[in-house]
């Protein structure tokens, strides 16, 4: 008699299903295999295998229901249901290779049947970059940004995508140091550049310091963040004798 691991009978349908066929982050894939006798006699020594879920970080194939009379035979009226699971890791997301799970069903005097379920990995690499003024030594005690002040800027690049970013760089030609790099930035993690800048007379004349930070990686294009820092011109005080103090 023929054996097919299809459900429901008739007609035969895809037997190997999973809870989500598109993945963008590490997760657990839950599979269901339904094995149905489509012949005209009961089947003995039924064996269902799922090689993908036999390794580490998996839940091996388990019969959860279907043998209603508990006789160990796949009767004409029965559909045996098996469950298994497989862990999708960040390394798999980074690789972007689809995951194919093939389940096999065998029984005495029956032809082996198999069916597959495919999970597609969707990669969306991205980053964001932000630049902020974190401190001012305020050399003249004016309480604002003025000539000669040493400003400290912090530039933070964040991995906002679902893949690991490699060869990450941050640059800003206005500050010292003007660049840094991180060999690898995991999803949700950051790379940071901290640098300083001394306010010049040209900045005072312009009334503002404008500089742009740029972040990049192998997996993305460059992203910029421009920051404008207002600069005040402090006039010297005139004394009572008419001379400048």
mmCIF file of C-alpha atoms in Angstrom:
data_model
loop_
_atom_site.group_PDB
_atom_site.id
_atom_site.type_symbol
_atom_site.label_atom_id
_atom_site.label_comp_id
_atom_site.label_asym_id
_atom_site.label_seq_id
_atom_site.Cartn_x
_atom_site.Cartn_y
_atom_site.Cartn_z
ATOM 1 C CA UNK A 1 0.000 0.000 0.000
ATOM 2 C CA UNK A 2 1.258 3.530 -0.672
ATOM 3 C CA UNK A 3 2.246 5.862 2.122
ATOM 4 C CA UNK A 4 2.173 9.633 1.884
ATOM 5 C CA UNK A 5 2.941 12.085 4.661
ATOM 6 C CA UNK A 6 0.192 14.441 3.467
ATOM 7 C CA UNK A 7 -2.780 15.958 5.267
ATOM 8 C CA UNK A 8 -5.735 15.972 5.165
ATOM 9 C CA UNK A 9 -6.753 12.978 2.991
ATOM 10 C CA UNK A 10 -7.940 13.192 0.328
ATOM 11 C CA UNK A 11 -6.549 15.113 -1.550
ATOM 12 C CA UNK A 12 -2.886 14.995 -0.438
ATOM 13 C CA UNK A 13 -1.545 18.316 0.772
ATOM 14 C CA UNK A 14 1.802 19.699 1.957
ATOM 15 C CA UNK A 15 2.654 17.732 5.107
ATOM 16 C CA UNK A 16 5.650 19.652 6.375
ATOM 17 C CA UNK A 17 4.663 23.085 7.622
ATOM 18 C CA UNK A 18 6.196 25.696 9.893
ATOM 19 C CA UNK A 19 4.940 28.656 11.870
ATOM 20 C CA UNK A 20 6.764 31.346 9.876
ATOM 21 C CA UNK A 21 8.372 31.010 6.438
ATOM 22 C CA UNK A 22 10.177 34.382 6.549
ATOM 23 C CA UNK A 23 12.706 35.255 9.236
ATOM 24 C CA UNK A 24 14.546 38.506 9.959
ATOM 25 C CA UNK A 25 15.992 37.737 13.404
ATOM 26 C CA UNK A 26 17.110 34.798 15.563
ATOM 27 C CA UNK A 27 14.135 32.691 16.543
ATOM 28 C CA UNK A 28 12.822 29.159 16.888
ATOM 29 C CA UNK A 29 11.108 27.561 13.897
ATOM 30 C CA UNK A 30 8.314 25.174 14.885
ATOM 31 C CA UNK A 31 7.514 22.432 12.378
ATOM 32 C CA UNK A 32 4.475 20.157 12.081
ATOM 33 C CA UNK A 33 4.580 16.917 10.058
ATOM 34 C CA UNK A 34 1.293 15.139 9.293
ATOM 35 C CA UNK A 35 1.505 11.513 8.113
ATOM 36 C CA UNK A 36 -1.574 10.007 6.501
ATOM 37 C CA UNK A 37 -2.289 6.523 5.186
ATOM 38 C CA UNK A 38 -3.714 6.947 1.675
ATOM 39 C CA UNK A 39 -3.731 3.215 0.862
ATOM 40 C CA UNK A 40 -6.275 0.521 1.663
ATOM 41 C CA UNK A 41 -4.609 -1.364 4.567
ATOM 42 C CA UNK A 42 -3.095 -0.385 7.878
ATOM 43 C CA UNK A 43 0.635 0.364 7.842
ATOM 44 C CA UNK A 44 3.151 -1.081 10.280
ATOM 45 C CA UNK A 45 6.616 0.030 11.401
ATOM 46 C CA UNK A 46 5.975 3.632 10.478
ATOM 47 C CA UNK A 47 9.163 5.702 10.766
ATOM 48 C CA UNK A 48 9.248 9.469 10.300
ATOM 49 C CA UNK A 49 12.559 11.325 10.304
ATOM 50 C CA UNK A 50 13.501 14.996 10.222
ATOM 51 C CA UNK A 51 17.300 15.257 9.854
ATOM 52 C CA UNK A 52 17.417 19.040 10.238
ATOM 53 C CA UNK A 53 16.094 18.877 13.798
ATOM 54 C CA UNK A 54 18.363 16.096 15.022
ATOM 55 C CA UNK A 55 21.326 18.336 15.925
ATOM 56 C CA UNK A 56 22.137 20.816 18.667
ATOM 57 C CA UNK A 57 19.748 23.628 19.615
ATOM 58 C CA UNK A 58 16.787 21.729 18.220
ATOM 59 C CA UNK A 59 13.777 19.786 19.451
ATOM 60 C CA UNK A 60 13.760 16.330 17.895
ATOM 61 C CA UNK A 61 10.757 15.018 16.022
ATOM 62 C CA UNK A 62 8.064 13.817 18.435
ATOM 63 C CA UNK A 63 4.748 12.080 17.784
ATOM 64 C CA UNK A 64 2.130 14.221 19.533
ATOM 65 C CA UNK A 65 -1.155 12.714 18.340
ATOM 66 C CA UNK A 66 -2.895 10.521 15.790
ATOM 67 C CA UNK A 67 -2.592 6.874 16.916
ATOM 68 C CA UNK A 68 -6.100 6.954 18.304
ATOM 69 C CA UNK A 69 -6.327 3.251 19.120
ATOM 70 C CA UNK A 70 -2.729 2.998 20.356
ATOM 71 C CA UNK A 71 -1.983 -0.073 18.254
ATOM 72 C CA UNK A 72 1.204 1.274 16.687
ATOM 73 C CA UNK A 73 -0.285 0.978 13.198
ATOM 74 C CA UNK A 74 -1.179 3.848 10.890
ATOM 75 C CA UNK A 75 -4.827 3.048 10.182
ATOM 76 C CA UNK A 76 -6.813 4.306 7.217
ATOM 77 C CA UNK A 77 -8.705 6.765 9.369
ATOM 78 C CA UNK A 78 -5.665 8.165 11.158
ATOM 79 C CA UNK A 79 -3.302 11.106 10.634
ATOM 80 C CA UNK A 80 -0.241 11.023 12.838
ATOM 81 C CA UNK A 81 1.028 14.444 13.839
ATOM 82 C CA UNK A 82 4.696 15.085 14.645
ATOM 83 C CA UNK A 83 6.300 18.265 15.959
ATOM 84 C CA UNK A 84 9.909 19.450 15.896
ATOM 85 C CA UNK A 85 11.778 22.735 16.157
ATOM 86 C CA UNK A 86 14.954 24.356 14.899
ATOM 87 C CA UNK A 87 16.853 27.362 16.233
ATOM 88 C CA UNK A 88 17.744 30.158 13.815
ATOM 89 C CA UNK A 89 20.913 31.902 14.986
ATOM 90 C CA UNK A 90 22.340 35.335 14.218
ATOM 91 C CA UNK A 91 25.042 33.614 12.166
ATOM 92 C CA UNK A 92 22.307 32.197 9.927
ATOM 93 C CA UNK A 93 20.762 35.645 9.517
ATOM 94 C CA UNK A 94 24.197 37.006 8.604
ATOM 95 C CA UNK A 95 24.740 34.221 6.058
ATOM 96 C CA UNK A 96 21.335 34.826 4.476
ATOM 97 C CA UNK A 97 21.015 31.224 3.259
ATOM 98 C CA UNK A 98 17.514 29.785 3.141
ATOM 99 C CA UNK A 99 16.729 26.948 5.540
ATOM 100 C CA UNK A 100 15.234 23.837 3.954
ATOM 101 C CA UNK A 101 13.727 21.174 6.175
ATOM 102 C CA UNK A 102 12.946 17.821 4.502
ATOM 103 C CA UNK A 103 10.900 15.245 6.431
ATOM 104 C CA UNK A 104 10.756 11.560 5.423
ATOM 105 C CA UNK A 105 8.106 8.899 6.105
ATOM 106 C CA UNK A 106 8.586 5.131 5.731
ATOM 107 C CA UNK A 107 6.571 1.991 6.567
ATOM 108 C CA UNK A 108 6.604 -1.685 5.738
ATOM 109 C CA UNK A 109 5.476 -2.385 2.146
ATOM 110 C CA UNK A 110 5.154 1.346 1.416
ATOM 111 C CA UNK A 111 7.180 3.711 -0.730
ATOM 112 C CA UNK A 112 9.139 6.382 1.110
ATOM 113 C CA UNK A 113 7.572 9.825 0.959
ATOM 114 C CA UNK A 114 9.153 13.180 1.722
ATOM 115 C CA UNK A 115 8.212 16.823 1.727
ATOM 116 C CA UNK A 116 9.984 20.054 2.515
ATOM 117 C CA UNK A 117 9.374 23.417 4.154
ATOM 118 C CA UNK A 118 11.570 26.396 3.245
ATOM 119 C CA UNK A 119 12.371 29.398 5.404
ATOM 120 C CA UNK A 120 13.693 32.483 3.636
ATOM 121 C CA UNK A 121 16.121 34.733 5.495
ATOM 122 C CA UNK A 122 15.508 38.430 4.866
ATOM 123 C CA UNK A 123 18.564 40.646 5.412
ATOM 124 C CA UNK A 124 18.091 44.365 6.101
ATOM 125 C CA UNK A 125 21.473 45.855 7.058
ATOM 126 C CA UNK A 126 21.310 49.463 8.214
ATOM 127 C CA UNK A 127 22.953 51.931 10.561
ATOM 128 C CA UNK A 128 22.274 55.281 12.158
ATOM 129 C CA UNK A 129 24.742 57.911 13.320
ATOM 130 C CA UNK A 130 24.273 60.731 15.816
ATOM 131 C CA UNK A 131 26.639 63.502 16.862
ATOM 132 C CA UNK A 132 26.259 65.526 20.043
ATOM 133 C CA UNK A 133 28.254 68.173 21.898
ATOM 134 C CA UNK A 134 28.997 66.475 25.214
ATOM 135 C CA UNK A 135 31.106 69.123 26.987
ATOM 136 C CA UNK A 136 32.706 72.564 26.788
ATOM 137 C CA UNK A 137 35.707 73.459 28.945
ATOM 138 C CA UNK A 138 34.425 77.073 28.812
ATOM 139 C CA UNK A 139 37.869 78.616 29.298
ATOM 140 C CA UNK A 140 36.530 82.138 29.821
ATOM 141 C CA UNK A 141 33.662 81.106 32.107
ATOM 142 C CA UNK A 142 31.111 82.758 29.834
ATOM 143 C CA UNK A 143 28.678 79.871 30.023
ATOM 144 C CA UNK A 144 28.498 79.688 26.238
ATOM 145 C CA UNK A 145 30.660 78.590 23.294
ATOM 146 C CA UNK A 146 33.236 81.302 22.625
ATOM 147 C CA UNK A 147 36.706 81.820 21.180
ATOM 148 C CA UNK A 148 39.291 79.363 22.495
ATOM 149 C CA UNK A 149 36.837 76.968 24.128
ATOM 150 C CA UNK A 150 37.659 73.285 23.771
ATOM 151 C CA UNK A 151 34.550 71.360 22.749
ATOM 152 C CA UNK A 152 34.137 67.608 23.114
ATOM 153 C CA UNK A 153 31.912 65.790 20.635
ATOM 154 C CA UNK A 154 30.626 62.227 20.863
ATOM 155 C CA UNK A 155 29.604 60.420 17.685
ATOM 156 C CA UNK A 156 27.667 57.182 18.052
ATOM 157 C CA UNK A 157 27.006 54.729 15.239
ATOM 158 C CA UNK A 158 24.281 52.167 15.948
ATOM 159 C CA UNK A 159 23.603 48.951 14.051
ATOM 160 C CA UNK A 160 19.875 49.331 13.388
ATOM 161 C CA UNK A 161 19.580 46.431 10.942
ATOM 162 C CA UNK A 162 19.266 42.674 11.442
ATOM 163 C CA UNK A 163 22.752 41.644 10.327
ATOM 164 C CA UNK A 164 26.210 42.050 11.808
ATOM 165 C CA UNK A 165 28.095 45.028 10.334
ATOM 166 C CA UNK A 166 31.758 44.578 9.429
ATOM 167 C CA UNK A 167 34.606 47.089 8.996
ATOM 168 C CA UNK A 168 32.592 49.913 10.522
ATOM 169 C CA UNK A 169 34.121 53.384 10.276
ATOM 170 C CA UNK A 170 33.282 56.776 11.766
ATOM 171 C CA UNK A 171 34.897 59.977 10.531
ATOM 172 C CA UNK A 172 34.610 63.697 11.253
ATOM 173 C CA UNK A 173 37.322 65.932 9.816
ATOM 174 C CA UNK A 174 36.533 68.761 12.258
ATOM 175 C CA UNK A 175 37.603 66.991 15.449
ATOM 176 C CA UNK A 176 40.692 65.301 16.870
ATOM 177 C CA UNK A 177 40.953 62.349 16.553
ATOM 178 C CA UNK A 178 39.017 62.529 13.318
ATOM 179 C CA UNK A 179 38.202 58.848 12.804
ATOM 180 C CA UNK A 180 37.818 55.432 14.391
ATOM 181 C CA UNK A 181 36.862 51.950 13.286
ATOM 182 C CA UNK A 182 35.212 48.851 14.720
ATOM 183 C CA UNK A 183 35.922 45.500 13.096
ATOM 184 C CA UNK A 184 32.424 44.233 13.870
ATOM 185 C CA UNK A 185 29.239 45.747 15.294
ATOM 186 C CA UNK A 186 26.506 43.294 16.251
ATOM 187 C CA UNK A 187 22.809 43.989 15.790
ATOM 188 C CA UNK A 188 21.733 46.694 18.231
ATOM 189 C CA UNK A 189 25.305 47.449 19.324
ATOM 190 C CA UNK A 190 27.285 50.662 18.817
ATOM 191 C CA UNK A 191 30.654 52.062 17.737
ATOM 192 C CA UNK A 192 31.755 55.422 19.180
ATOM 193 C CA UNK A 193 34.151 58.225 18.304
ATOM 194 C CA UNK A 194 34.978 60.940 20.872
ATOM 195 C CA UNK A 195 36.974 63.959 19.716
ATOM 196 C CA UNK A 196 37.688 67.577 20.560
ATOM 197 C CA UNK A 197 37.682 70.886 18.727
ATOM 198 C CA UNK A 198 38.983 74.334 19.727
ATOM 199 C CA UNK A 199 36.837 77.298 18.692
ATOM 200 C CA UNK A 200 38.620 79.623 16.252
ATOM 201 C CA UNK A 201 38.200 83.272 15.296
ATOM 202 C CA UNK A 202 36.689 82.089 11.998
ATOM 203 C CA UNK A 203 33.994 80.279 13.974
ATOM 204 C CA UNK A 204 33.286 83.458 15.950
ATOM 205 C CA UNK A 205 32.883 85.443 12.722
ATOM 206 C CA UNK A 206 30.590 82.778 11.272
ATOM 207 C CA UNK A 207 28.594 82.562 14.485
ATOM 208 C CA UNK A 208 28.322 78.794 14.188
ATOM 209 C CA UNK A 209 30.422 75.644 13.929
ATOM 210 C CA UNK A 210 29.090 73.268 11.286
ATOM 211 C CA UNK A 211 30.550 69.817 10.985
ATOM 212 C CA UNK A 212 29.383 66.482 9.678
ATOM 213 C CA UNK A 213 30.064 62.993 10.971
ATOM 214 C CA UNK A 214 29.933 60.031 8.600
ATOM 215 C CA UNK A 215 29.441 56.360 9.401
ATOM 216 C CA UNK A 216 29.897 53.447 7.003
ATOM 217 C CA UNK A 217 30.314 49.664 6.836
ATOM 218 C CA UNK A 218 30.824 46.858 4.351
ATOM 219 C CA UNK A 219 27.121 46.021 4.393
ATOM 220 C CA UNK A 220 25.657 49.543 4.127
ATOM 221 C CA UNK A 221 26.174 52.836 2.400
ATOM 222 C CA UNK A 222 27.450 55.896 4.302
ATOM 223 C CA UNK A 223 25.174 57.809 6.657
ATOM 224 C CA UNK A 224 25.777 61.405 7.808
ATOM 225 C CA UNK A 225 24.754 63.538 10.751
ATOM 226 C CA UNK A 226 25.359 67.307 10.679
ATOM 227 C CA UNK A 227 25.573 69.300 13.872
ATOM 228 C CA UNK A 228 25.479 73.090 14.177
ATOM 229 C CA UNK A 229 26.976 74.591 17.333
ATOM 230 C CA UNK A 230 26.211 78.314 17.901
ATOM 231 C CA UNK A 231 29.227 80.477 18.777
ATOM 232 C CA UNK A 232 28.934 83.758 20.693
ATOM 233 C CA UNK A 233 31.174 86.775 20.312
ATOM 234 C CA UNK A 234 32.035 88.124 23.763
ATOM 235 C CA UNK A 235 32.883 91.836 23.680
ATOM 236 C CA UNK A 236 35.600 93.018 26.099
ATOM 237 C CA UNK A 237 34.377 95.237 28.933
ATOM 238 C CA UNK A 238 35.233 98.983 28.983
ATOM 239 C CA UNK A 239 36.652 100.306 32.282
ATOM 240 C CA UNK A 240 35.839 103.617 33.993
ATOM 241 C CA UNK A 241 39.065 105.140 32.693
ATOM 242 C CA UNK A 242 37.994 104.498 29.125
ATOM 243 C CA UNK A 243 40.427 101.707 28.570
ATOM 244 C CA UNK A 244 39.391 98.188 27.747
ATOM 245 C CA UNK A 245 39.666 95.790 30.660
#
